[in-house]
Tab-separated table of C-alpha atoms in Angstrom:
chain	number	residue	atom	x	y	z
J	1	MET	CA	17.217	33.648	-12.980
J	2	ASP	CA	19.885	32.033	-10.850
J	3	SER	CA	19.470	28.501	-9.559
J	4	LYS	CA	18.888	29.543	-5.929
J	5	GLN	CA	16.130	31.943	-6.906
J	6	GLN	CA	14.583	29.220	-9.051
J	7	ILE	CA	14.379	26.891	-6.024
J	8	LEU	CA	13.003	29.633	-3.753
J	9	ASN	CA	10.266	30.490	-6.225
J	10	LYS	CA	9.195	26.863	-6.372
J	11	SER	CA	9.010	26.274	-2.635
J	12	ASN	CA	5.537	27.676	-1.921
J	13	GLU	CA	4.030	25.899	-4.893
J	14	LEU	CA	5.502	22.620	-3.638
J	15	LYS	CA	3.887	23.110	-0.223
J	16	GLU	CA	0.481	23.307	-1.867
J	17	VAL	CA	0.788	20.213	-3.996
J	18	PHE	CA	3.070	17.737	-2.197
J	19	LEU	CA	3.076	15.832	1.089
J	20	PRO	CA	5.740	16.988	3.522
J	21	HIS	CA	8.476	14.581	4.685
J	22	LEU	CA	8.067	11.990	1.936
J	23	SER	CA	10.102	11.544	-1.229
J	24	ALA	CA	10.852	8.772	-3.726
J	25	ASP	CA	14.184	7.982	-5.401
J	26	PRO	CA	14.389	5.777	-8.498
J	27	VAL	CA	17.629	3.831	-9.016
J	28	ILE	CA	17.695	2.918	-12.707
J	29	PHE	CA	20.382	0.436	-13.732
J	30	GLY	CA	21.555	-0.004	-17.288
J	31	PHE	CA	24.041	-2.478	-18.821
J	32	ASP	CA	26.417	-1.276	-21.490
J	33	GLN	CA	29.950	-2.211	-22.615
J	34	ASN	CA	29.863	-5.103	-20.133
J	35	GLU	CA	29.348	-2.696	-17.246
J	36	LEU	CA	26.470	-1.542	-15.074
J	37	LYS	CA	25.446	2.092	-15.166
J	38	VAL	CA	23.108	4.112	-13.003
J	39	LEU	CA	20.999	7.118	-13.967
J	40	LEU	CA	22.041	10.307	-12.148
J	41	LEU	CA	21.521	14.016	-12.444
J	42	LYS	CA	23.177	17.204	-11.312
J	43	MET	CA	21.080	20.209	-10.367
J	44	ASN	CA	21.940	23.703	-11.534
J	45	TYR	CA	22.224	24.618	-7.870
J	46	ARG	CA	25.050	22.259	-6.823
J	47	LYS	CA	27.800	20.151	-8.269
J	48	GLN	CA	26.981	16.934	-6.394
J	49	TRP	CA	25.247	14.110	-8.250
J	50	LEU	CA	21.769	12.958	-7.279
J	51	LEU	CA	19.316	10.197	-8.044
J	52	PRO	CA	16.406	11.538	-10.120
J	53	GLY	CA	14.102	11.722	-7.086
J	54	GLY	CA	11.151	13.857	-6.152
J	55	TYR	CA	8.104	14.398	-3.980
J	56	VAL	CA	4.712	12.725	-3.567
J	57	GLN	CA	1.532	14.607	-4.472
J	58	LYS	CA	-1.155	14.812	-1.810
J	59	ASP	CA	-3.625	13.051	-4.097
J	60	GLU	CA	-1.547	10.365	-5.812
J	61	ASP	CA	-0.514	6.861	-4.761
J	62	LEU	CA	3.152	6.429	-3.930
J	63	ASP	CA	3.640	3.985	-6.843
J	64	GLU	CA	2.175	6.560	-9.220
J	65	ALA	CA	4.428	9.259	-7.805
J	66	VAL	CA	7.692	7.504	-8.611
J	67	VAL	CA	6.658	6.883	-12.233
J	68	ARG	CA	5.739	10.547	-12.661
J	69	ILE	CA	8.960	11.694	-10.966
J	70	LEU	CA	11.139	9.641	-13.314
J	71	GLN	CA	9.293	11.016	-16.310
J	72	GLU	CA	9.589	14.610	-15.117
J	73	ARG	CA	13.250	14.450	-14.148
J	74	ALA	CA	14.687	12.228	-16.860
J	75	GLY	CA	12.100	11.988	-19.623
J	76	ILE	CA	11.805	8.237	-19.104
J	77	THR	CA	8.392	6.625	-19.488
J	78	GLY	CA	6.926	3.161	-19.190
J	79	VAL	CA	9.409	1.799	-16.659
J	80	TYR	CA	8.315	-0.846	-14.171
J	81	LEU	CA	9.768	0.164	-10.811
J	82	GLU	CA	10.060	-2.037	-7.752
J	83	GLU	CA	10.313	-0.691	-4.218
J	84	PHE	CA	13.406	-2.017	-2.417
J	85	GLY	CA	13.995	0.020	0.701
J	86	VAL	CA	13.235	2.986	2.892
J	87	PHE	CA	15.778	5.516	4.040
J	88	GLY	CA	14.647	7.200	7.213
J	89	LYS	CA	17.623	8.551	9.139
J	90	LYS	CA	16.635	11.794	10.786
J	91	ASN	CA	19.197	14.159	9.258
J	92	ARG	CA	19.618	12.551	5.864
J	93	SER	CA	18.196	15.272	3.646
J	94	GLU	CA	18.614	18.698	5.259
J	95	PHE	CA	22.196	19.578	4.355
J	96	TYR	CA	21.867	19.587	0.606
J	97	PHE	CA	19.840	22.821	0.804
J	98	GLU	CA	21.921	24.391	3.578
J	99	ASP	CA	22.059	27.818	1.850
J	100	PHE	CA	18.334	28.249	2.462
J	101	ASP	CA	16.346	28.904	5.627
J	102	GLU	CA	14.123	26.337	7.316
J	103	THR	CA	10.957	27.492	5.600
J	104	LEU	CA	12.091	26.066	2.255
J	105	PHE	CA	9.979	23.049	1.303
J	106	HIS	CA	13.045	21.161	0.055
J	107	LYS	CA	14.936	21.550	3.317
J	108	GLN	CA	12.665	19.629	5.685
J	109	ARG	CA	13.327	16.096	6.873
J	110	PHE	CA	12.438	13.608	4.122
J	111	VAL	CA	12.031	9.884	4.507
J	112	THR	CA	12.662	8.560	1.030
J	113	ILE	CA	11.390	5.397	-0.608
J	114	GLY	CA	13.874	3.681	-2.950
J	115	TYR	CA	12.643	2.042	-6.161
J	116	TYR	CA	14.772	0.249	-8.714
J	117	ALA	CA	14.466	-0.813	-12.318
J	118	LEU	CA	16.737	-2.430	-14.898
J	119	TYR	CA	16.814	-0.972	-18.368
J	120	ASN	CA	18.764	-1.057	-21.561
J	121	PRO	CA	20.223	2.464	-21.776
J	122	GLY	CA	19.879	2.429	-25.557
J	123	ARG	CA	16.084	2.420	-25.246
J	124	PHE	CA	15.824	5.926	-23.838
J	125	LYS	CA	16.647	9.454	-24.818
J	126	LEU	CA	17.307	11.258	-21.537
J	127	ILE	CA	15.750	14.695	-21.034
J	128	ALA	CA	16.856	16.708	-17.990
J	129	ASP	CA	14.294	18.973	-16.317
J	130	GLU	CA	14.637	22.752	-15.937
J	131	TYR	CA	16.285	22.420	-12.468
J	132	SER	CA	19.030	20.121	-13.710
J	133	GLU	CA	22.212	20.868	-15.549
J	134	THR	CA	22.442	17.294	-16.787
J	135	CYS	CA	20.864	13.855	-16.511
J	136	GLU	CA	23.030	10.958	-17.639
J	137	TRP	CA	24.146	7.343	-17.231
J	138	VAL	CA	27.174	6.959	-14.960
J	139	TYR	CA	29.184	3.713	-14.846
J	140	LEU	CA	29.173	2.128	-11.393
J	141	SER	CA	32.958	1.881	-11.666
J	142	LYS	CA	33.067	5.707	-11.742
J	143	LEU	CA	31.010	6.180	-8.567
J	144	PRO	CA	34.016	6.163	-6.201
J	145	GLU	CA	35.365	9.196	-8.072
J	146	ILE	CA	32.268	11.373	-8.004
J	147	GLU	CA	30.531	13.247	-5.219
J	148	LEU	CA	27.021	12.036	-4.452
J	149	ALA	CA	24.580	14.107	-2.392
J	150	MET	CA	22.958	13.061	0.903
J	151	ASP	CA	22.785	9.274	1.377
J	152	HIS	CA	22.359	8.580	-2.331
J	153	ARG	CA	25.486	6.407	-2.395
J	154	ASP	CA	23.926	4.178	0.291
J	155	ILE	CA	20.672	4.043	-1.654
J	156	ILE	CA	22.477	2.882	-4.811
J	157	GLU	CA	24.413	0.263	-2.813
J	158	LYS	CA	21.239	-1.097	-1.246
J	159	ALA	CA	19.628	-1.287	-4.693
J	160	LEU	CA	22.625	-3.230	-5.988
J	161	LEU	CA	22.454	-5.587	-3.025
J	162	THR	CA	18.778	-6.189	-3.712
J	163	LEU	CA	19.612	-6.971	-7.320
J	164	ARG	CA	22.231	-9.489	-6.129
J	165	GLU	CA	19.761	-11.190	-3.841
J	166	LYS	CA	17.128	-11.353	-6.579
J	167	ILE	CA	19.529	-12.827	-9.094
J	168	SER	CA	19.830	-16.014	-7.052
J	169	HIS	CA	16.143	-16.792	-7.310
J	170	LYS	CA	14.808	-14.767	-10.195
J	171	PRO	CA	16.043	-14.525	-13.769
J	172	ILE	CA	17.581	-11.149	-14.578
J	173	GLY	CA	18.485	-9.734	-17.920
J	174	TYR	CA	15.279	-9.261	-19.839
J	175	ASN	CA	15.416	-5.482	-19.778
J	176	LEU	CA	19.175	-5.132	-19.582
J	177	LEU	CA	20.325	-7.049	-22.653
J	178	PRO	CA	19.613	-6.485	-26.328
J	179	GLU	CA	17.031	-8.836	-27.828
J	180	LYS	CA	19.710	-11.237	-29.085
J	181	PHE	CA	22.772	-12.015	-27.008
J	182	THR	CA	25.456	-14.636	-26.521
J	183	LEU	CA	25.786	-16.778	-23.394
J	184	SER	CA	29.055	-15.061	-22.691
J	185	GLU	CA	27.317	-11.659	-22.692
J	186	LEU	CA	24.692	-12.998	-20.287
J	187	GLN	CA	27.425	-14.444	-18.068
J	188	LYS	CA	29.174	-11.078	-18.048
J	189	LEU	CA	25.967	-9.415	-16.848
J	190	TYR	CA	25.650	-11.896	-13.979
J	191	GLU	CA	29.314	-11.408	-13.083
J	192	VAL	CA	28.937	-7.638	-13.031
J	193	ILE	CA	25.873	-7.768	-10.780
J	194	LEU	CA	27.389	-10.367	-8.449
J	195	GLY	CA	30.769	-8.647	-8.422
J	196	LYS	CA	32.700	-11.866	-9.031
J	197	GLU	CA	33.814	-14.171	-11.811
J	198	LEU	CA	31.724	-17.268	-12.452
J	199	ASN	CA	32.840	-20.651	-13.740
J	200	ARG	CA	31.740	-20.798	-17.367
J	201	GLY	CA	30.652	-24.426	-17.416
J	202	ASN	CA	28.593	-24.111	-14.229
J	203	PHE	CA	27.000	-20.901	-15.395
J	204	TYR	CA	25.995	-22.307	-18.797
J	205	ARG	CA	24.524	-25.405	-17.188
J	206	LYS	CA	22.603	-23.460	-14.541
J	207	ILE	CA	21.229	-20.867	-16.942
J	208	LYS	CA	20.155	-23.523	-19.459
J	209	ASN	CA	18.443	-25.494	-16.691
J	210	MET	CA	16.290	-22.446	-15.955
J	211	GLY	CA	14.601	-23.121	-19.289
J	212	ILE	CA	14.203	-19.411	-20.027
J	213	LEU	CA	16.412	-19.180	-23.136
J	214	LYS	CA	15.686	-19.808	-26.790
J	215	LYS	CA	18.700	-20.749	-28.910
J	216	LEU	CA	18.431	-18.899	-32.212
J	217	ASN	CA	19.564	-20.191	-35.551
J	218	GLU	CA	22.054	-17.309	-35.742
J	219	GLN	CA	25.599	-16.590	-34.680
J	220	ARG	CA	27.439	-13.448	-33.624
J	221	LYS	CA	29.813	-12.781	-36.542
J	222	GLY	CA	32.956	-10.727	-36.688
J	223	GLY	CA	35.010	-11.823	-33.676
J	224	ALA	CA	38.413	-13.444	-33.868
J	225	HIS	CA	37.046	-16.738	-32.573
J	226	LYS	CA	34.441	-19.172	-33.767
J	227	ALA	CA	31.155	-17.231	-34.130
J	228	PRO	CA	29.137	-17.894	-30.906
J	229	ASP	CA	25.438	-18.807	-30.933
J	230	LEU	CA	22.872	-16.114	-30.245
J	231	TYR	CA	20.063	-16.560	-27.729
J	232	SER	CA	16.972	-14.659	-26.718
J	233	PHE	CA	14.678	-14.973	-23.713
J	234	ASP	CA	11.582	-17.115	-24.014
J	235	LYS	CA	9.257	-14.442	-22.671
J	236	ARG	CA	6.516	-16.759	-21.449
J	237	LYS	CA	8.901	-19.042	-19.580
J	238	TYR	CA	10.872	-16.085	-18.290
J	239	MET	CA	7.724	-14.568	-16.748
J	240	LYS	CA	6.774	-17.903	-15.239
J	241	ALA	CA	10.222	-18.258	-13.700
J	242	LEU	CA	9.906	-14.738	-12.284
J	243	GLU	CA	6.707	-15.745	-10.546
J	244	ASN	CA	8.001	-18.962	-9.083
J	245	GLY	CA	11.577	-18.163	-8.281
J	246	LEU	CA	14.238	-20.572	-9.437
J	247	ASN	CA	15.378	-22.541	-6.451
J	248	SER	CA	12.193	-23.916	-5.057
J	249	TRP	CA	12.033	-26.323	-2.140
S	1	MET	CA	-13.205	8.704	29.775
S	2	ASP	CA	-14.648	7.153	26.639
S	3	SER	CA	-12.390	5.914	23.878
S	4	LYS	CA	-13.305	8.701	21.429
S	5	GLN	CA	-12.506	11.390	23.975
S	6	GLN	CA	-9.216	9.658	24.726
S	7	ILE	CA	-8.198	9.840	21.041
S	8	LEU	CA	-9.301	13.485	20.735
S	9	ASN	CA	-7.274	14.484	23.775
S	10	LYS	CA	-4.176	12.881	22.315
S	11	SER	CA	-4.395	14.485	18.880
S	12	ASN	CA	-2.756	17.853	19.633
S	13	GLU	CA	0.073	16.233	21.555
S	14	LEU	CA	0.744	13.944	18.589
S	15	LYS	CA	1.003	16.943	16.249
S	16	GLU	CA	3.792	18.369	18.379
S	17	VAL	CA	5.890	15.234	18.597
S	18	PHE	CA	5.334	13.215	15.412
S	19	LEU	CA	5.894	13.674	11.692
S	20	PRO	CA	2.686	13.931	9.686
S	21	HIS	CA	1.868	11.336	6.996
S	22	LEU	CA	4.317	8.639	8.117
S	23	SER	CA	3.663	5.545	10.187
S	24	ALA	CA	5.271	2.161	10.800
S	25	ASP	CA	3.559	-1.206	11.189
S	26	PRO	CA	5.374	-4.213	12.692
S	27	VAL	CA	4.226	-7.666	11.549
S	28	ILE	CA	5.445	-10.088	14.225
S	29	PHE	CA	5.155	-13.763	13.344
S	30	GLY	CA	5.225	-16.514	15.937
S	31	PHE	CA	5.181	-20.319	15.531
S	32	ASP	CA	3.136	-22.394	17.942
S	33	GLN	CA	1.274	-25.723	17.757
S	34	ASN	CA	2.659	-26.198	14.245
S	35	GLU	CA	0.980	-22.995	13.088
S	36	LEU	CA	2.014	-19.426	12.351
S	37	LYS	CA	0.552	-16.631	14.424
S	38	VAL	CA	0.656	-12.873	14.033
S	39	LEU	CA	0.571	-10.218	16.736
S	40	LEU	CA	-2.561	-8.030	16.560
S	41	LEU	CA	-4.418	-5.596	18.759
S	42	LYS	CA	-7.878	-4.132	19.057
S	43	MET	CA	-8.328	-0.533	20.137
S	44	ASN	CA	-10.930	0.481	22.697
S	45	TYR	CA	-12.413	2.667	19.985
S	46	ARG	CA	-13.300	0.003	17.394
S	47	LYS	CA	-13.798	-3.704	17.055
S	48	GLN	CA	-11.531	-4.220	14.034
S	49	TRP	CA	-8.101	-5.790	14.538
S	50	LEU	CA	-4.930	-3.829	13.799
S	51	LEU	CA	-1.214	-4.371	13.551
S	52	PRO	CA	0.556	-2.771	16.539
S	53	GLY	CA	1.620	0.267	14.496
S	54	GLY	CA	2.367	3.875	15.324
S	55	TYR	CA	3.920	7.174	14.323
S	56	VAL	CA	7.468	8.454	13.793
S	57	GLN	CA	8.882	11.127	16.103
S	58	LYS	CA	10.291	14.251	14.466
S	59	ASP	CA	13.691	13.575	16.004
S	60	GLU	CA	14.113	9.808	15.718
S	61	ASP	CA	15.310	7.547	12.912
S	62	LEU	CA	12.640	5.425	11.283
S	63	ASP	CA	14.334	2.198	12.464
S	64	GLU	CA	14.301	3.493	16.047
S	65	ALA	CA	10.641	4.435	15.727
S	66	VAL	CA	9.403	0.945	14.917
S	67	VAL	CA	11.265	-0.579	17.885
S	68	ARG	CA	9.765	2.018	20.246
S	69	ILE	CA	6.288	1.539	18.753
S	70	LEU	CA	6.356	-2.217	19.312
S	71	GLN	CA	7.473	-1.723	22.889
S	72	GLU	CA	4.778	0.872	23.599
S	73	ARG	CA	1.923	-1.024	22.000
S	74	ALA	CA	2.736	-4.614	22.923
S	75	GLY	CA	5.384	-4.507	25.657
S	76	ILE	CA	7.834	-6.355	23.406
S	77	THR	CA	11.495	-5.392	23.571
S	78	GLY	CA	14.714	-6.460	21.900
S	79	VAL	CA	13.188	-7.565	18.610
S	80	TYR	CA	15.186	-7.261	15.399
S	81	LEU	CA	12.817	-5.892	12.757
S	82	GLU	CA	13.384	-5.886	9.036
S	83	GLU	CA	11.677	-3.493	6.651
S	84	PHE	CA	9.815	-5.336	3.874
S	85	GLY	CA	7.495	-2.927	2.119
S	86	VAL	CA	5.818	0.431	1.864
S	87	PHE	CA	2.079	0.947	1.655
S	88	GLY	CA	1.288	4.244	0.018
S	89	LYS	CA	-2.179	4.168	-1.512
S	90	LYS	CA	-3.757	7.563	-1.108
S	91	ASN	CA	-6.881	6.658	0.859
S	92	ARG	CA	-5.553	3.754	2.861
S	93	SER	CA	-5.738	5.203	6.374
S	94	GLU	CA	-8.498	7.807	6.625
S	95	PHE	CA	-11.581	5.655	7.125
S	96	TYR	CA	-10.625	4.020	10.382
S	97	PHE	CA	-11.134	7.344	12.182
S	98	GLU	CA	-14.229	8.371	10.214
S	99	ASP	CA	-16.128	9.521	13.354
S	100	PHE	CA	-13.671	12.411	13.768
S	101	ASP	CA	-13.177	15.580	11.781
S	102	GLU	CA	-10.232	16.269	9.496
S	103	THR	CA	-8.186	18.077	12.134
S	104	LEU	CA	-7.535	14.857	14.054
S	105	PHE	CA	-3.881	13.865	13.770
S	106	HIS	CA	-4.792	10.194	13.303
S	107	LYS	CA	-7.099	10.876	10.381
S	108	GLN	CA	-4.640	12.291	7.853
S	109	ARG	CA	-3.178	10.308	4.969
S	110	PHE	CA	-0.426	7.995	6.226
S	111	VAL	CA	2.123	6.170	4.131
S	112	THR	CA	3.136	3.252	6.314
S	113	ILE	CA	6.382	1.313	6.380
S	114	GLY	CA	6.013	-2.422	7.045
S	115	TYR	CA	8.582	-4.235	9.200
S	116	TYR	CA	8.568	-7.911	10.062
S	117	ALA	CA	10.133	-10.150	12.658
S	118	LEU	CA	9.930	-13.816	13.633
S	119	TYR	CA	9.610	-14.679	17.282
S	120	ASN	CA	8.802	-17.526	19.570
S	121	PRO	CA	5.540	-16.423	21.231
S	122	GLY	CA	6.570	-18.093	24.482
S	123	ARG	CA	9.378	-15.570	24.936
S	124	PHE	CA	7.126	-12.572	25.524
S	125	LYS	CA	4.490	-11.444	27.927
S	126	LEU	CA	2.244	-9.136	25.913
S	127	ILE	CA	1.200	-5.827	27.480
S	128	ALA	CA	-1.468	-3.792	25.677
S	129	ASP	CA	-1.258	0.001	25.871
S	130	GLU	CA	-3.942	2.268	27.336
S	131	TYR	CA	-5.649	2.751	23.940
S	132	SER	CA	-6.074	-0.961	23.335
S	133	GLU	CA	-8.607	-3.388	24.653
S	134	THR	CA	-6.309	-6.309	23.894
S	135	CYS	CA	-3.041	-7.291	22.248
S	136	GLU	CA	-2.652	-10.971	21.352
S	137	TRP	CA	-1.341	-13.650	19.014
S	138	VAL	CA	-3.832	-14.645	16.327
S	139	TYR	CA	-3.356	-17.806	14.234
S	140	LEU	CA	-3.015	-17.070	10.512
S	141	SER	CA	-5.667	-19.701	9.901
S	142	LYS	CA	-8.133	-17.484	11.842
S	143	LEU	CA	-7.488	-14.353	9.771
S	144	PRO	CA	-10.210	-15.069	7.195
S	145	GLU	CA	-12.763	-14.993	10.022
S	146	ILE	CA	-11.778	-11.692	11.617
S	147	GLU	CA	-12.153	-8.099	10.524
S	148	LEU	CA	-8.885	-6.272	9.938
S	149	ALA	CA	-8.718	-2.481	9.705
S	150	MET	CA	-7.469	-0.471	6.694
S	151	ASP	CA	-5.059	-2.432	4.444
S	152	HIS	CA	-3.603	-4.428	7.329
S	153	ARG	CA	-4.602	-7.724	5.716
S	154	ASP	CA	-2.551	-6.788	2.634
S	155	ILE	CA	0.370	-5.801	4.828
S	156	ILE	CA	0.328	-9.178	6.590
S	157	GLU	CA	0.116	-10.994	3.230
S	158	LYS	CA	3.066	-9.069	1.838
S	159	ALA	CA	5.071	-9.880	4.978
S	160	LEU	CA	4.261	-13.556	4.541
S	161	LEU	CA	5.299	-13.430	0.896
S	162	THR	CA	8.594	-11.840	1.888
S	163	LEU	CA	9.136	-14.612	4.405
S	164	ARG	CA	8.498	-17.187	1.648
S	165	GLU	CA	10.994	-15.554	-0.660
S	166	LYS	CA	13.616	-15.346	2.083
S	167	ILE	CA	13.208	-18.982	3.047
S	168	SER	CA	14.572	-20.097	-0.314
S	169	HIS	CA	17.905	-18.396	0.206
S	170	LYS	CA	18.225	-17.741	3.925
S	171	PRO	CA	17.815	-20.134	6.845
S	172	ILE	CA	14.695	-19.453	8.893
S	173	GLY	CA	13.754	-20.783	12.267
S	174	TYR	CA	16.265	-19.425	14.736
S	175	ASN	CA	13.777	-17.209	16.536
S	176	LEU	CA	10.687	-19.256	15.814
S	177	LEU	CA	11.613	-22.639	17.258
S	178	PRO	CA	12.531	-23.664	20.796
S	179	GLU	CA	16.242	-24.206	21.388
S	180	LYS	CA	15.984	-27.949	20.764
S	181	PHE	CA	13.752	-29.305	18.032
S	182	THR	CA	13.262	-32.329	15.811
S	183	LEU	CA	13.745	-32.303	12.039
S	184	SER	CA	10.066	-32.972	11.676
S	185	GLU	CA	9.242	-29.822	13.694
S	186	LEU	CA	11.588	-27.797	11.477
S	187	GLN	CA	9.989	-29.289	8.365
S	188	LYS	CA	6.549	-28.352	9.672
S	189	LEU	CA	7.710	-24.741	10.091
S	190	TYR	CA	8.944	-24.644	6.497
S	191	GLU	CA	5.697	-26.203	5.274
S	192	VAL	CA	3.612	-23.661	7.160
S	193	ILE	CA	5.573	-20.723	5.767
S	194	LEU	CA	5.616	-22.087	2.217
S	195	GLY	CA	1.990	-23.143	2.405
S	196	LYS	CA	2.647	-26.616	0.966
S	197	GLU	CA	3.807	-30.065	1.976
S	198	LEU	CA	7.435	-30.949	1.391
S	199	ASN	CA	8.966	-34.305	0.595
S	200	ARG	CA	10.580	-35.499	3.816
S	201	GLY	CA	13.706	-37.026	2.261
S	202	ASN	CA	14.430	-33.962	0.100
S	203	PHE	CA	13.852	-31.607	2.993
S	204	TYR	CA	16.155	-33.497	5.370
S	205	ARG	CA	18.894	-33.644	2.748
S	206	LYS	CA	18.597	-29.972	1.844
S	207	ILE	CA	18.481	-28.735	5.427
S	208	LYS	CA	21.438	-30.899	6.429
S	209	ASN	CA	23.434	-29.644	3.443
S	210	MET	CA	23.022	-26.100	4.746
S	211	GLY	CA	25.358	-27.098	7.546
S	212	ILE	CA	23.494	-24.972	10.075
S	213	LEU	CA	22.274	-27.749	12.406
S	214	LYS	CA	23.936	-29.469	15.344
S	215	LYS	CA	22.671	-32.954	16.102
S	216	LEU	CA	22.364	-33.300	19.878
S	217	ASN	CA	22.963	-36.433	21.838
S	218	GLU	CA	19.330	-36.336	22.967
S	219	GLN	CA	15.988	-37.618	21.734
S	220	ARG	CA	12.413	-36.360	22.070
S	221	LYS	CA	10.816	-38.877	24.420
S	222	GLY	CA	7.185	-39.693	24.967
S	223	GLY	CA	5.762	-40.153	21.467
S	224	ALA	CA	4.240	-43.353	20.196
S	225	HIS	CA	7.078	-43.865	17.721
S	226	LYS	CA	10.799	-44.298	18.008
S	227	ALA	CA	12.119	-41.217	19.893
S	228	PRO	CA	13.398	-38.766	17.230
S	229	ASP	CA	16.768	-37.003	17.491
S	230	LEU	CA	16.878	-33.442	18.731
S	231	TYR	CA	18.787	-30.703	16.897
S	232	SER	CA	19.733	-27.129	17.582
S	233	PHE	CA	21.063	-24.404	15.315
S	234	ASP	CA	24.811	-23.902	15.094
S	235	LYS	CA	24.630	-20.172	15.716
S	236	ARG	CA	27.931	-19.259	14.064
S	237	LYS	CA	27.170	-21.218	10.893
S	238	TYR	CA	23.585	-20.019	10.896
S	239	MET	CA	24.727	-16.384	10.941
S	240	LYS	CA	27.222	-17.056	8.185
S	241	ALA	CA	24.538	-18.680	6.052
S	242	LEU	CA	22.314	-15.657	6.648
S	243	GLU	CA	25.018	-13.397	5.291
S	244	ASN	CA	25.783	-15.441	2.213
S	245	GLY	CA	22.426	-16.821	1.261
S	246	LEU	CA	22.161	-20.498	0.538
S	247	ASN	CA	21.994	-20.957	-3.183
S	248	SER	CA	25.010	-19.119	-4.431
S	249	TRP	CA	26.084	-19.093	-8.054
């Protein structure tokens, strides 16, 4: 069965089960090799990359829908997703399915709700669904070179901006770093999210003042330099800091 | 014409013009008598209070829709609205119109997009639409005593939480205060939004360090105490601070 026929066959079933005009798009960030990655897929039908989005069932809450969608499209379970923005321009979604006529479920106007999450890519085995050729992590530094469908580039940029705003009053890193890490690895993560270099002394002081780190009695061995200390997050204090924000009045 | 008949008559027209399942709800905060207020209305049809929300036209962007809705329902124009959250629980909207049958446009499941704005209540003359008995500012302190429809209480609370989060890294007050104000009036605004008292010395130091205020060569006369200095916002610096946030790394 070719990929167009596959989509056509699905259309009537979708009309039965899903709300019209509403979709959800998860933006899943990972951190690897000192770089941020985002989870994307490519459908069999077209060569452009897409976020692993989908539709909302008539009888499910929106927050339930996005969790199910991510599981169905990428095989990822147990992710906590946070809503960060709504994308409602009137012609944002129709062109991707331009080869079809207007009766196709997929081709209507969709307002999409963006959700984001931060995860350590090593934690998941990705499983693409039957409509997708591939589902994989793509480095943010590669995004300028690839073709993204619809307004998905804008959606990723807004998610990144949200992450930047959060980082100034919430701790970030719990899900993105391995359990044990050096301060320099944590600094690199902050630099990558903020898109700028940070002064090492200021960063160390600020991050230690947050009181969210536990210094371990272990060092990272094997580098050319003096083996640096390893740290992990103090989960209880980290969660408390998440609740309160960091720069309170 | 009674209010039920009025809604019934409108239903078919709405189906032609508006997208199903999608609505927008503006939460407009005002500051008056050292208290926050929110803009609410009451329809002719029911005694519960509502946010001045509405539906999205098939051929308009979502951001355009919310501006039009606010104008139609409250007579308010020229407000900059910011999206802050999506409310997508499956049975959130059906009960309000329980006296009608399922074919009524209003009675379907709606996922609503919340927008908020901060405005000086004195700037607007409110004009209720033909479906509403009244449209008015209600003090937040009165909310526990009134009945709010659907999940509109949750929507207002989420908007307030967003405002609290923003206040720690963006300046707030430009649209909420009169052009000239005292530091103590500004502090009161921050206290009301944050829901707690602030230390006067710390607040003055922090707000002055933002560099967004101009001290005027004028004092507030007429109080029992020494006449306090008046300030206004330095618009250029205020806008710059909005862009950058206040607590940068």
